[in-house]
Coordinates of C-alpha atoms and ligand atoms in Angstrom, one line a residue:
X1 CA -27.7 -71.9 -21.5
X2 CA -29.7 -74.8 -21.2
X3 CA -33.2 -74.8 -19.0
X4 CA -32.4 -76.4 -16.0
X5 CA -35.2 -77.9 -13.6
X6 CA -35.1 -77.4 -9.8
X7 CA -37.2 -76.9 -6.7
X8 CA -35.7 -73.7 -5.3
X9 CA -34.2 -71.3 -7.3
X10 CA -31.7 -69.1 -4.8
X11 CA -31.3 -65.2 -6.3
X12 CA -27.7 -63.9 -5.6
X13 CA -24.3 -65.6 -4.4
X14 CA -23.7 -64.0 -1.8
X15 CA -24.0 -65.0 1.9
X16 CA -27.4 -64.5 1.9
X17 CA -27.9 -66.6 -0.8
X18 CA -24.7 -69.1 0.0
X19 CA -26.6 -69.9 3.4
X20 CA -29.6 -70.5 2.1
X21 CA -28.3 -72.9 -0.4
X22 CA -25.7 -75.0 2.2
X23 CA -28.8 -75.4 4.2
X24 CA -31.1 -76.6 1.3
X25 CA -28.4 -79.1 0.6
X26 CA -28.2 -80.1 4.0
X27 CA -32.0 -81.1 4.4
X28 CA -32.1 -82.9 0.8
X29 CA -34.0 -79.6 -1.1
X30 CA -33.0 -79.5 -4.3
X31 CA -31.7 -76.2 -4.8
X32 CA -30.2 -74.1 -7.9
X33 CA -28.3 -70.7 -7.2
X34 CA -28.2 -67.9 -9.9
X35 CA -25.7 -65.7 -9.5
X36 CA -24.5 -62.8 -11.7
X37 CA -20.7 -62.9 -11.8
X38 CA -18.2 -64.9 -12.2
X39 CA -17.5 -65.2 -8.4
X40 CA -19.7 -66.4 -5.4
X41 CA -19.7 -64.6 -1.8
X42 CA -21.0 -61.0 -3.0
X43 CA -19.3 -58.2 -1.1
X44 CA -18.1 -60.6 1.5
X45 CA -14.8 -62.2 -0.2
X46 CA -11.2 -62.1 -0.3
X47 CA -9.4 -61.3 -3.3
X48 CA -5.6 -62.1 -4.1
X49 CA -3.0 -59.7 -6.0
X50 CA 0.4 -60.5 -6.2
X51 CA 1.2 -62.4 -2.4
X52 CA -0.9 -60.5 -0.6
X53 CA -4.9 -60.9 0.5
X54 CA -7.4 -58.5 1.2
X55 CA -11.1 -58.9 1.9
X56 CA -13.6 -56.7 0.4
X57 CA -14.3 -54.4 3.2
X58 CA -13.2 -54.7 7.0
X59 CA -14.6 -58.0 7.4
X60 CA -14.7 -60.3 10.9
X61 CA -17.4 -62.4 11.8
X62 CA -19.3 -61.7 15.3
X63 CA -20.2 -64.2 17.3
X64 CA -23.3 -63.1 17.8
X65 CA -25.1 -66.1 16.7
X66 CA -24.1 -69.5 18.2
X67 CA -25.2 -71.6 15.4
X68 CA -23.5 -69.8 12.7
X69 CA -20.3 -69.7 14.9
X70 CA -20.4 -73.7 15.7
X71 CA -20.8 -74.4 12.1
X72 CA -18.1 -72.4 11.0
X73 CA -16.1 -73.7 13.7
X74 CA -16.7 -77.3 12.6
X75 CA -15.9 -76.4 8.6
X76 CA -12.7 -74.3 8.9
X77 CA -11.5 -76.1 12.1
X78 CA -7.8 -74.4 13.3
X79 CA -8.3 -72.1 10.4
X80 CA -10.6 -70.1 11.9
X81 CA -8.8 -67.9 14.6
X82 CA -9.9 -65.9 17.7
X83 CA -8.7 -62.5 17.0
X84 CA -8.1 -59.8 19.8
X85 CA -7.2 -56.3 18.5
X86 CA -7.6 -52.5 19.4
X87 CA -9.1 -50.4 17.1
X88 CA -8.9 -46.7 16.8
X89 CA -10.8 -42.8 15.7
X90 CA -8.7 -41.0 14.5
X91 CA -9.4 -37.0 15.3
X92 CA -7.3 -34.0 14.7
X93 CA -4.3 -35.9 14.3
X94 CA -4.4 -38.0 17.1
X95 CA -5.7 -41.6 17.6
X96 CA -8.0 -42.2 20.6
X97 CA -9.1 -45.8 20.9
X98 CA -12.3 -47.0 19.8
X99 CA -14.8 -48.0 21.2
X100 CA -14.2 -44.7 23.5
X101 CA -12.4 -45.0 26.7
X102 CA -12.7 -41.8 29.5
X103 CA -8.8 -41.7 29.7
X104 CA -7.8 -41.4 26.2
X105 CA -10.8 -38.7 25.1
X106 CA -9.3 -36.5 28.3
X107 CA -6.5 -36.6 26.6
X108 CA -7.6 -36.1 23.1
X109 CA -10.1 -33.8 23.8
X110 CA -8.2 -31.9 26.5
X111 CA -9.4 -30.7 29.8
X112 CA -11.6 -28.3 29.4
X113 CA -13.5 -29.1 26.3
X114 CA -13.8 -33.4 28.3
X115 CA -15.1 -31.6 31.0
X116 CA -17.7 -29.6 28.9
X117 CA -18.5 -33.0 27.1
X118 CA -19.6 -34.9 30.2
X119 CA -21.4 -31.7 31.7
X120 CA -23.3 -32.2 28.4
X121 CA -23.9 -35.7 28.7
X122 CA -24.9 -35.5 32.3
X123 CA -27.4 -32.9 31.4
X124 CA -29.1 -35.2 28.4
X125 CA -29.6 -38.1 30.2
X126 CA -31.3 -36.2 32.9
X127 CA -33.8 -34.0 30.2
X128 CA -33.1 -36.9 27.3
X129 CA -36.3 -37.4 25.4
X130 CA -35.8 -40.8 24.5
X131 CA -37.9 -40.9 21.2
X132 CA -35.2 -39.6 19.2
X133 CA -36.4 -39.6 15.5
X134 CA -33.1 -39.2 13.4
X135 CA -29.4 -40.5 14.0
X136 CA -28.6 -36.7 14.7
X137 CA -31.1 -36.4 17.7
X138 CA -30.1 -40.0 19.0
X139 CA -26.3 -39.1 18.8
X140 CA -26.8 -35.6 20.6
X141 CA -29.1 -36.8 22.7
X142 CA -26.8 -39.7 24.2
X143 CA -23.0 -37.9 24.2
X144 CA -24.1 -34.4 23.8
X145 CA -23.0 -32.4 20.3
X146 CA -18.9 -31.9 21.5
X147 CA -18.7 -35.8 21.2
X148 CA -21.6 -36.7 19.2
X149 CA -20.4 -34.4 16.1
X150 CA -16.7 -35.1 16.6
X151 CA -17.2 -38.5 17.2
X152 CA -20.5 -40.0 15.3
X153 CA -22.1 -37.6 13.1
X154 CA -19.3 -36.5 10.6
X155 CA -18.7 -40.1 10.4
X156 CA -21.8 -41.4 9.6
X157 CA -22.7 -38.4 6.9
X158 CA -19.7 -39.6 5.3
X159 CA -20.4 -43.0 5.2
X160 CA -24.4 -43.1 4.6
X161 CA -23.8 -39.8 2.1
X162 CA -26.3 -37.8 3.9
X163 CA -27.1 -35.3 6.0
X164 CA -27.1 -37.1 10.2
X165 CA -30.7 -35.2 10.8
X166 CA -31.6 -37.3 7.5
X167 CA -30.6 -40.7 9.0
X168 CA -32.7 -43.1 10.8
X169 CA -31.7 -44.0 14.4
X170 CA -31.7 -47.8 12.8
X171 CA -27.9 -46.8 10.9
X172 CA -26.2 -46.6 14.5
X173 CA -27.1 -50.8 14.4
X174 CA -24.6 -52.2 17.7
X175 CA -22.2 -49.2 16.7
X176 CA -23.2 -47.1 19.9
X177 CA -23.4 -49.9 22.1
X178 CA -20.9 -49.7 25.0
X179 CA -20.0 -46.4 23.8
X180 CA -22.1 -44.8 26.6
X181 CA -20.1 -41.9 28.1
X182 CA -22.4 -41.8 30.6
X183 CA -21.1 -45.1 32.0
X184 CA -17.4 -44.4 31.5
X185 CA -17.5 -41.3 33.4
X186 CA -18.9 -43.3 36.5
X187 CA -16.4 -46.2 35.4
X188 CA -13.6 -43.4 35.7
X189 CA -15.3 -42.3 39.0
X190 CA -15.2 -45.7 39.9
X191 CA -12.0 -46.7 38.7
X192 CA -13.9 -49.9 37.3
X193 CA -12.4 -50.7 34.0
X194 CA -15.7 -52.8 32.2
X195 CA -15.7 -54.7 29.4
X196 CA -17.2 -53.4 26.7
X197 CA -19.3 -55.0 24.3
X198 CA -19.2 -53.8 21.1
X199 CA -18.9 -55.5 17.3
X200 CA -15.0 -53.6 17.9
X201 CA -12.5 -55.9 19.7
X202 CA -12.7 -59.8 19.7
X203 CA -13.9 -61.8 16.8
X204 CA -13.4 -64.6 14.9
X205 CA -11.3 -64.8 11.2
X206 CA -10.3 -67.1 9.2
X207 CA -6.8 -67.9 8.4
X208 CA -7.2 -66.7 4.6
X209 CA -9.5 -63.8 4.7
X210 CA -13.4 -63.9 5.3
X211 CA -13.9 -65.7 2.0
X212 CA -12.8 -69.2 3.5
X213 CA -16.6 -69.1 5.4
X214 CA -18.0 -69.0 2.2
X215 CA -16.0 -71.0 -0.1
X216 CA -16.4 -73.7 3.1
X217 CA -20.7 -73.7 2.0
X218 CA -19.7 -73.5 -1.6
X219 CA -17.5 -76.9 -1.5
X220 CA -20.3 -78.8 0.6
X221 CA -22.9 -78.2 -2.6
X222 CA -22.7 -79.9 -6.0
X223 CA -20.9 -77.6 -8.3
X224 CA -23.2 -78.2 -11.0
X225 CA -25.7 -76.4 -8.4
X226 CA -24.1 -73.4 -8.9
X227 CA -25.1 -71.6 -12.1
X228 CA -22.7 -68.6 -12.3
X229 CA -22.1 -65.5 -14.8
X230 CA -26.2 -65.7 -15.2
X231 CA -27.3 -62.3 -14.2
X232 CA -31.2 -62.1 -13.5
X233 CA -33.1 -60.0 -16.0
X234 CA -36.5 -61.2 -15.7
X235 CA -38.9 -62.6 -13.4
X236 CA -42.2 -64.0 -14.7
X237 CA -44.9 -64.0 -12.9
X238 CA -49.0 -65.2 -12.8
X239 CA -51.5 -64.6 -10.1
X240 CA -48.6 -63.7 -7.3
X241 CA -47.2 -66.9 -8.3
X242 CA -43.1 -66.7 -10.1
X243 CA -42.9 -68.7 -12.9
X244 CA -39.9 -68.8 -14.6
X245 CA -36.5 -67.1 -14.1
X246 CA -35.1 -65.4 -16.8
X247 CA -31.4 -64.1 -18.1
X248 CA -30.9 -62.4 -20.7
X249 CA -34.1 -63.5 -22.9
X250 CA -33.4 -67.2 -22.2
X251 CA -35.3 -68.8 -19.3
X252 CA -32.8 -70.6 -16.6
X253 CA -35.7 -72.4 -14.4
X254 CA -38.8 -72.7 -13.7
X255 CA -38.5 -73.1 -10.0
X256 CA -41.3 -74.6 -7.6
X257 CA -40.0 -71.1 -5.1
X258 CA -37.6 -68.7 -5.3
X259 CA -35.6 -67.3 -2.9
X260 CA -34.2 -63.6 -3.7
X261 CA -31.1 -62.2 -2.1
X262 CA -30.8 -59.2 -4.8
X263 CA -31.8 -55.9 -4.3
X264 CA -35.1 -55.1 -3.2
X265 CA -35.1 -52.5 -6.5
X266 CA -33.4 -55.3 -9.0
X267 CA -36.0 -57.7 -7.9
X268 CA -39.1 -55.6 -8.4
X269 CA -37.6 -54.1 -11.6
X270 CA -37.4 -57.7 -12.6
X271 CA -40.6 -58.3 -11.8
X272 CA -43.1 -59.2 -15.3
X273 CA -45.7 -58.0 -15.4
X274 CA -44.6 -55.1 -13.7
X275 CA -45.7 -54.1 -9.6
X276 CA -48.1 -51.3 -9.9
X277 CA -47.3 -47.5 -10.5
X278 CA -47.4 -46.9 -6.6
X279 CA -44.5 -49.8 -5.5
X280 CA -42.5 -48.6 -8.7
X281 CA -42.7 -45.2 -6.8
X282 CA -41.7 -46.0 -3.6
X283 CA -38.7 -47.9 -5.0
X284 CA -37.2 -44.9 -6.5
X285 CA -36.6 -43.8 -2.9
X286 CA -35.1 -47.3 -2.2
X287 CA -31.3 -46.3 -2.5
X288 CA -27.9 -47.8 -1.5
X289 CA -24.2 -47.0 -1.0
X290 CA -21.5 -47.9 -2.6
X291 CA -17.5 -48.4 -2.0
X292 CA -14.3 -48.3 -3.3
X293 CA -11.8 -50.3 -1.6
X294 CA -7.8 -49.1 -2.3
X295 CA -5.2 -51.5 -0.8
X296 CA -1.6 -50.2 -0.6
X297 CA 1.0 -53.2 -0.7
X298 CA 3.6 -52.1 1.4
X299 CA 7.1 -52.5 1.5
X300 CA 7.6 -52.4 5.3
X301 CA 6.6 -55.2 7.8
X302 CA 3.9 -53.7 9.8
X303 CA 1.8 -50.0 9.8
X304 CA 0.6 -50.5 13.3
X305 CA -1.5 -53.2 15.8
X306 CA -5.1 -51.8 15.0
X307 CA -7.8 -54.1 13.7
X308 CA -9.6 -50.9 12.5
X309 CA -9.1 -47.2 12.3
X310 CA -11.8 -44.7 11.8
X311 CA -11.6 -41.5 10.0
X312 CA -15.0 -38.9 10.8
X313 CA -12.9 -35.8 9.7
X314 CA -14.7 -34.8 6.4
X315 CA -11.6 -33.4 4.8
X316 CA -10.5 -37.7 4.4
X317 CA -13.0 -38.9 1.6
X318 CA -12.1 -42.5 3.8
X319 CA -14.1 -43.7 7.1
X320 CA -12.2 -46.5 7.6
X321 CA -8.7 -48.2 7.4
X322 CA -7.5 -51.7 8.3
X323 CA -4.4 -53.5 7.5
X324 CA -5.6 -57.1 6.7
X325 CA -2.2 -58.7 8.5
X326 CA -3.5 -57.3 11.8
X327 CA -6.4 -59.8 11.1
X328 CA -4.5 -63.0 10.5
X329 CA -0.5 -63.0 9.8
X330 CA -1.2 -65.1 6.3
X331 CA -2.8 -62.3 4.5
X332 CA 0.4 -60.3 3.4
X333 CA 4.0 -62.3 2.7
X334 CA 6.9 -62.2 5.5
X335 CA 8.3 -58.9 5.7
X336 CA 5.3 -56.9 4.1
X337 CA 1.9 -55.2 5.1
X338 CA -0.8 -54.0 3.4
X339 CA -3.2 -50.8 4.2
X340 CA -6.8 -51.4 3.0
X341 CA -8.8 -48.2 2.3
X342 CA -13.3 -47.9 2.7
X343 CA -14.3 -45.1 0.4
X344 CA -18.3 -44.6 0.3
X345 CA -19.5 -43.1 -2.8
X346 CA -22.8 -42.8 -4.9
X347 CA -23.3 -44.6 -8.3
X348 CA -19.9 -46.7 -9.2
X349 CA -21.1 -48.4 -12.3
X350 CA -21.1 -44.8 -13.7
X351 CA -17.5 -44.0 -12.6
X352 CA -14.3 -44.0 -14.8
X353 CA -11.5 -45.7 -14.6
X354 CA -9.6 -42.1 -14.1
X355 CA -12.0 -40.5 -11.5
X356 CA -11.1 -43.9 -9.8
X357 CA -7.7 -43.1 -10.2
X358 CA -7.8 -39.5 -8.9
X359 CA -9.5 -40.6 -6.0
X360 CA -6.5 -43.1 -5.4
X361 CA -3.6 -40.4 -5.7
X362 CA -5.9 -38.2 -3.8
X363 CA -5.8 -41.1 -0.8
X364 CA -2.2 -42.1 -1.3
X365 CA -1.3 -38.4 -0.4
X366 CA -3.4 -38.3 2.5
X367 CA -2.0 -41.3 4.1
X368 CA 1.9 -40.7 3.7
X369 CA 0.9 -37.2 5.5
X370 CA -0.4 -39.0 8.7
X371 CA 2.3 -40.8 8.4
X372 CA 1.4 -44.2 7.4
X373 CA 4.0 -45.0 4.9
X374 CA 6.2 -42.5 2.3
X375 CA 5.6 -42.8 -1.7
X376 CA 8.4 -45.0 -2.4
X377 CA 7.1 -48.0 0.3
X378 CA 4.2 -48.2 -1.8
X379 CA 4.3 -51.7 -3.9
X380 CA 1.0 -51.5 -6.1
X381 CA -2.3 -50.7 -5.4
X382 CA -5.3 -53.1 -6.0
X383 CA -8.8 -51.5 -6.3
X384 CA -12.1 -53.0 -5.6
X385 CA -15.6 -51.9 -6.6
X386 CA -18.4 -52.9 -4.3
X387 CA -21.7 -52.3 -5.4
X388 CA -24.9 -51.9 -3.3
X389 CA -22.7 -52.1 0.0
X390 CA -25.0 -50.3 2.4
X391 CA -28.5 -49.9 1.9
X392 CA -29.0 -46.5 2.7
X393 CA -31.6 -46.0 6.0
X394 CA -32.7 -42.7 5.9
X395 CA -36.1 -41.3 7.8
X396 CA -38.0 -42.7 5.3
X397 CA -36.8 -45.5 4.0
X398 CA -39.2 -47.9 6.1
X399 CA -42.1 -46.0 4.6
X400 CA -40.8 -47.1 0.9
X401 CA -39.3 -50.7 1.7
X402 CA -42.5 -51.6 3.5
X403 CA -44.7 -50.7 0.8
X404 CA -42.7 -52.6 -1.8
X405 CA -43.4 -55.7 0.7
X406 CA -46.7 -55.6 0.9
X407 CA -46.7 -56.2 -2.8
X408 CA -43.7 -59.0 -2.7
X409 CA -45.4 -60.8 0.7
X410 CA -48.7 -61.3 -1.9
X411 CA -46.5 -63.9 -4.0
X412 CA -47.2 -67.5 -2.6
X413 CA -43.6 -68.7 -3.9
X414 CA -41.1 -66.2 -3.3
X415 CA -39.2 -65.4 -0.1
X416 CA -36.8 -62.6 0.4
X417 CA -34.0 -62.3 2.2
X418 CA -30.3 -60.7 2.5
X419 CA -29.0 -57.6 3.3
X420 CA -30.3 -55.6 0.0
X421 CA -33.6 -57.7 0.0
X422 CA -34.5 -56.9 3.3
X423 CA -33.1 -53.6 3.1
X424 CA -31.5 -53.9 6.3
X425 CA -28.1 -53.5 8.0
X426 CA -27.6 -57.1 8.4
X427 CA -24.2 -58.9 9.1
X428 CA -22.6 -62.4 8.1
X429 CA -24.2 -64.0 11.1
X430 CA -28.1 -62.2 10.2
X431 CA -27.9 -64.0 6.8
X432 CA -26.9 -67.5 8.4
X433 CA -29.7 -67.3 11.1
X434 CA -32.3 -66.3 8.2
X435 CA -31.4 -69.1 5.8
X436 CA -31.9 -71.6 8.6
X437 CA -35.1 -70.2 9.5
X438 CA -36.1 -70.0 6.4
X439 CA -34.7 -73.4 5.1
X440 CA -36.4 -75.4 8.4
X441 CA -39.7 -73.7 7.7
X442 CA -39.5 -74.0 4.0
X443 CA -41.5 -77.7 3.0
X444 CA -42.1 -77.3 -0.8
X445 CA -44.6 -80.1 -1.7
X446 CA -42.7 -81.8 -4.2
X447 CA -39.2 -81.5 -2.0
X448 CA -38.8 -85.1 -0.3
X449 CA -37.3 -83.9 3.4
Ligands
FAD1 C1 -17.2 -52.6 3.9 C2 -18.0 -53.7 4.5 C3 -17.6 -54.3 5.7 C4 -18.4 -55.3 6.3 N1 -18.0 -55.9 7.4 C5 -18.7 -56.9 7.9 C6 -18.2 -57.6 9.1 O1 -17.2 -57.3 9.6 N2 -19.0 -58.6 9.5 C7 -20.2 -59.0 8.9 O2 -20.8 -60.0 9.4 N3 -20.6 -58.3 7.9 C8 -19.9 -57.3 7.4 N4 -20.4 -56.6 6.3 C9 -21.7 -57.0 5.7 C10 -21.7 -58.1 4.8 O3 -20.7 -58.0 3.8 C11 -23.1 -58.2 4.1 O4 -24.0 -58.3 5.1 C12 -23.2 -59.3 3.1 O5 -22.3 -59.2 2.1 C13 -24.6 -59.3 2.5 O6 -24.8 -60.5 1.9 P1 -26.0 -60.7 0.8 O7 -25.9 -62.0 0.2 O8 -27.2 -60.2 1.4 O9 -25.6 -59.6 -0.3 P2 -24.3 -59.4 -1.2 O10 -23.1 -59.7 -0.5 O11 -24.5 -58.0 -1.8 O12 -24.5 -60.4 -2.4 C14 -25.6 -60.3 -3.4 C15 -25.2 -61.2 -4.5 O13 -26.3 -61.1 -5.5 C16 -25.7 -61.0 -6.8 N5 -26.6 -60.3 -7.7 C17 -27.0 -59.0 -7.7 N6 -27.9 -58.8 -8.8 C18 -28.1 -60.0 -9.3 C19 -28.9 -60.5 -10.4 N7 -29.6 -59.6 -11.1 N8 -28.8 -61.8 -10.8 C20 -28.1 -62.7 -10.1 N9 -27.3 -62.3 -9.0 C21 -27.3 -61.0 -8.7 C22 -24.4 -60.1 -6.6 O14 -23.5 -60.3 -7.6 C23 -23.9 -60.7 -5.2 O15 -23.1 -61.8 -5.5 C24 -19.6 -55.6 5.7 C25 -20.0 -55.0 4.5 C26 -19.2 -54.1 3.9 C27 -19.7 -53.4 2.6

């Protein structure tokens, strides 16, 4: 590998770093992004197996941010689609629609234990104290414990992979919003039916799976911009100033800045010399959450119409199911569906190819007993492995990130951003608004703008 000279060195292919580097290229910085694999987008692609597509995870992209929307809108043009769809929980072996509507927990619930929720609701938000200090509290607290534990916290355990009283309030993100039982029961008073706003529901998709968005900012950059299969091993460094960028033993750059997308943990481990004993410390505590994605190819045209069903029962190792041809019609051939499976888990890199497959038979069987398809509809079964997928936010992880930034903030060259940088539970729409903020503010002195 050959040194190569640039003005920004971009850490990580993945949105984070994608945006950073389409908006470098826009305004005329000279930009060179390092990415480890073989493929750009991170843990927000779409990969192809036989006819079918699936994304890595339950993807859709919120318009949340107007910007990121319009520019996506101007790069994929008809290919990115408004999509409308319900989505579901489902809960002793019923579906109730998601976000929560009064009508169908009545009827999940049943009379008597409904009734019992919203006396408990009523109650909280009279006596609430509303400095809840872990997810559990703030859960409880706003649907009382009949909906918050059949509902939220079994849900979230499984998906963070710890305990709810552990969590910070920060993992509920916009996932409570408009879930606020104290409004529906007056809206069922009422007989209003509101709108509710929530990340569930209406959303934008393109055409071939979430990964168009980014191959859209990977085609307006040079290719020869794009240095890929270079893992980042080392990151030199003099008076809180980076000097060069190194993989494997050979340097790739020596870059006026750096931008990191990687983990907060890969970047200081990176880091030579290395941060003090006391940031080495706190980023031991740093952790993050990893899936395994199963999708079922399926011999039958459709499972059902929902964008997204959720699964809080702990006896499903799953929290969440979609079937990608719900999202756009071009994901799975005529005739065919697809069922893609979110299983969170601790340490992948260290699991086998068998405990993968265990896993797999063990979700197969769970899904023909609800009822999603028999054995012999099943097609083939492509696994993916996403690392570093959540970071995990328990009640102390601000303690731990923000002491490893008060070291990183003392470099004058580097900037940090991304989901895993910023240890934050960011979306596609975070990282655009981030990179342009940090692209229009970001004047290196040699970069003519
Ligand atoms: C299951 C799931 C569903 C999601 N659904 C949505 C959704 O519906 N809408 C939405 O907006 N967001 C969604 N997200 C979030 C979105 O995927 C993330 O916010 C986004 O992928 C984070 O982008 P990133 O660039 O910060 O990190 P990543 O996507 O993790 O990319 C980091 C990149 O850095 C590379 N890298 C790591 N180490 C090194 C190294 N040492 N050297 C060089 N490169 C390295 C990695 O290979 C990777 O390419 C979802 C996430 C998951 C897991």
């Amino acid at each position: 590998m050959e040194e190569r000279s640039t003005d920004v060195a971009i850490l990580g292919g993945g949105p984070a770093g994608l945006g950073v580097h389409y908006y470098a290229h826009q305004k005329g910085v000279d930009s060179l992004l390092i990415e480890a694999t073989g493929q750009l987008g991170g843990n927000c692609r779409t990969e192809s197996f036989d006819d079918f597509r699936c994304d890595t995870g339950a993807h859709r992209l919120h318009d949340k941010d107007g910007k990121t929307t319009g520019l996506f809108k101007e790069l994929l043009g008809p290919d990115l689609q408004s999509v409308s769809a319900p989505s579901q929980i489902y809960v002793d072996g019923t579906f109730t629609d998601f976000p929560l509507s009064p009508l169908n927990l009545w009827k999940t619930m049943g009379t008597l234990s409904f009734f019992r929720a919203c006396f408990q609701v009523l109650k909280n938000s009279l006596w609430r104290n509303s400095d809840a200090g872990d997810f559990e509290s703030l859960a409880v607290g706003h649907y009382g414990r009949i909906v918050a534990e059949r509902f939220l916290i079994n849900y979230s355990e499984k998906l963070w992979g710890d305990s709810a009283h552990n969590l910070s309030v920060e993992i509920a993100g916009s996932r409570l919003k408009g879930l606020d039982l104290k409004t529906f029961i007056l809206e069922a008073l009422q007989g209003k039916k509101k709108k509710v706003e929530h990340l569930d529901g209406t959303f934008y998709y393109p055409r071939h799976g979430i990964g168009m968005l980014f191959d859209a900012l990977v085609e307006a950059v040079p290719t020869s911009s794009l240095l890929l299969e270079s893992p980042v091993t080392e990151i030199q460094h003099e008076d809180f100033v980076i000097t060069e960028v190194i993989s494997d033993g050979r340097c790739v750059t020596r870059p006026e800045w750096v931008v990191s997308t990687l983990p907060m943990t890969t970047l200081l481990r990176c880091l030579q010399p290395a941060p003090p004993a006391v940031v080495m410390e706190a980023l031991k505590r740093i952790r993050f959450r990893d899936v395994l994605v199963f999708v079922f190819a399926l011999s039958k045209p459709s499972v059902n119409d929902n964008a997204s069903m959720y699964f809080p029962d702990k006896k499903f190792r799953f929290t969440r199911i979609y079937e990608p041809r719900n999202r756009s019609k071009a994901m799975a051939p005529d005739g065919q569906t697809s069922l893609a499976v979110e299983v969170p888990c601790q340490n992948l890199k260290d699991w086998s190819n068998e405990a993968v497959r265990d896993v797999r038979v063990e979700v197969q069987g769970q899904l023909v007993d609800i009822g999603f398809f028999v054995e012999s509809e099943v097609l083939t079964c492509h696994v993916m492995r996403l690392r570093n997928a959540y970071p995990i936010l328990d009640n102390q992880y601000k303690e731990y990130t923000e002491r490893a930034f008060e070291y990183v903030r003392q470099f004058r060259n580097l900037h940090v951003t991304g989901r895993n940088g910023l240890v934050e539970y960011s979306h596609i729409h975070d990282h655009m608004k981030n990179a342009r903020k940090l692209v229009d503010g970001f004047v290196p002195s040699s970069v003519p703008c």
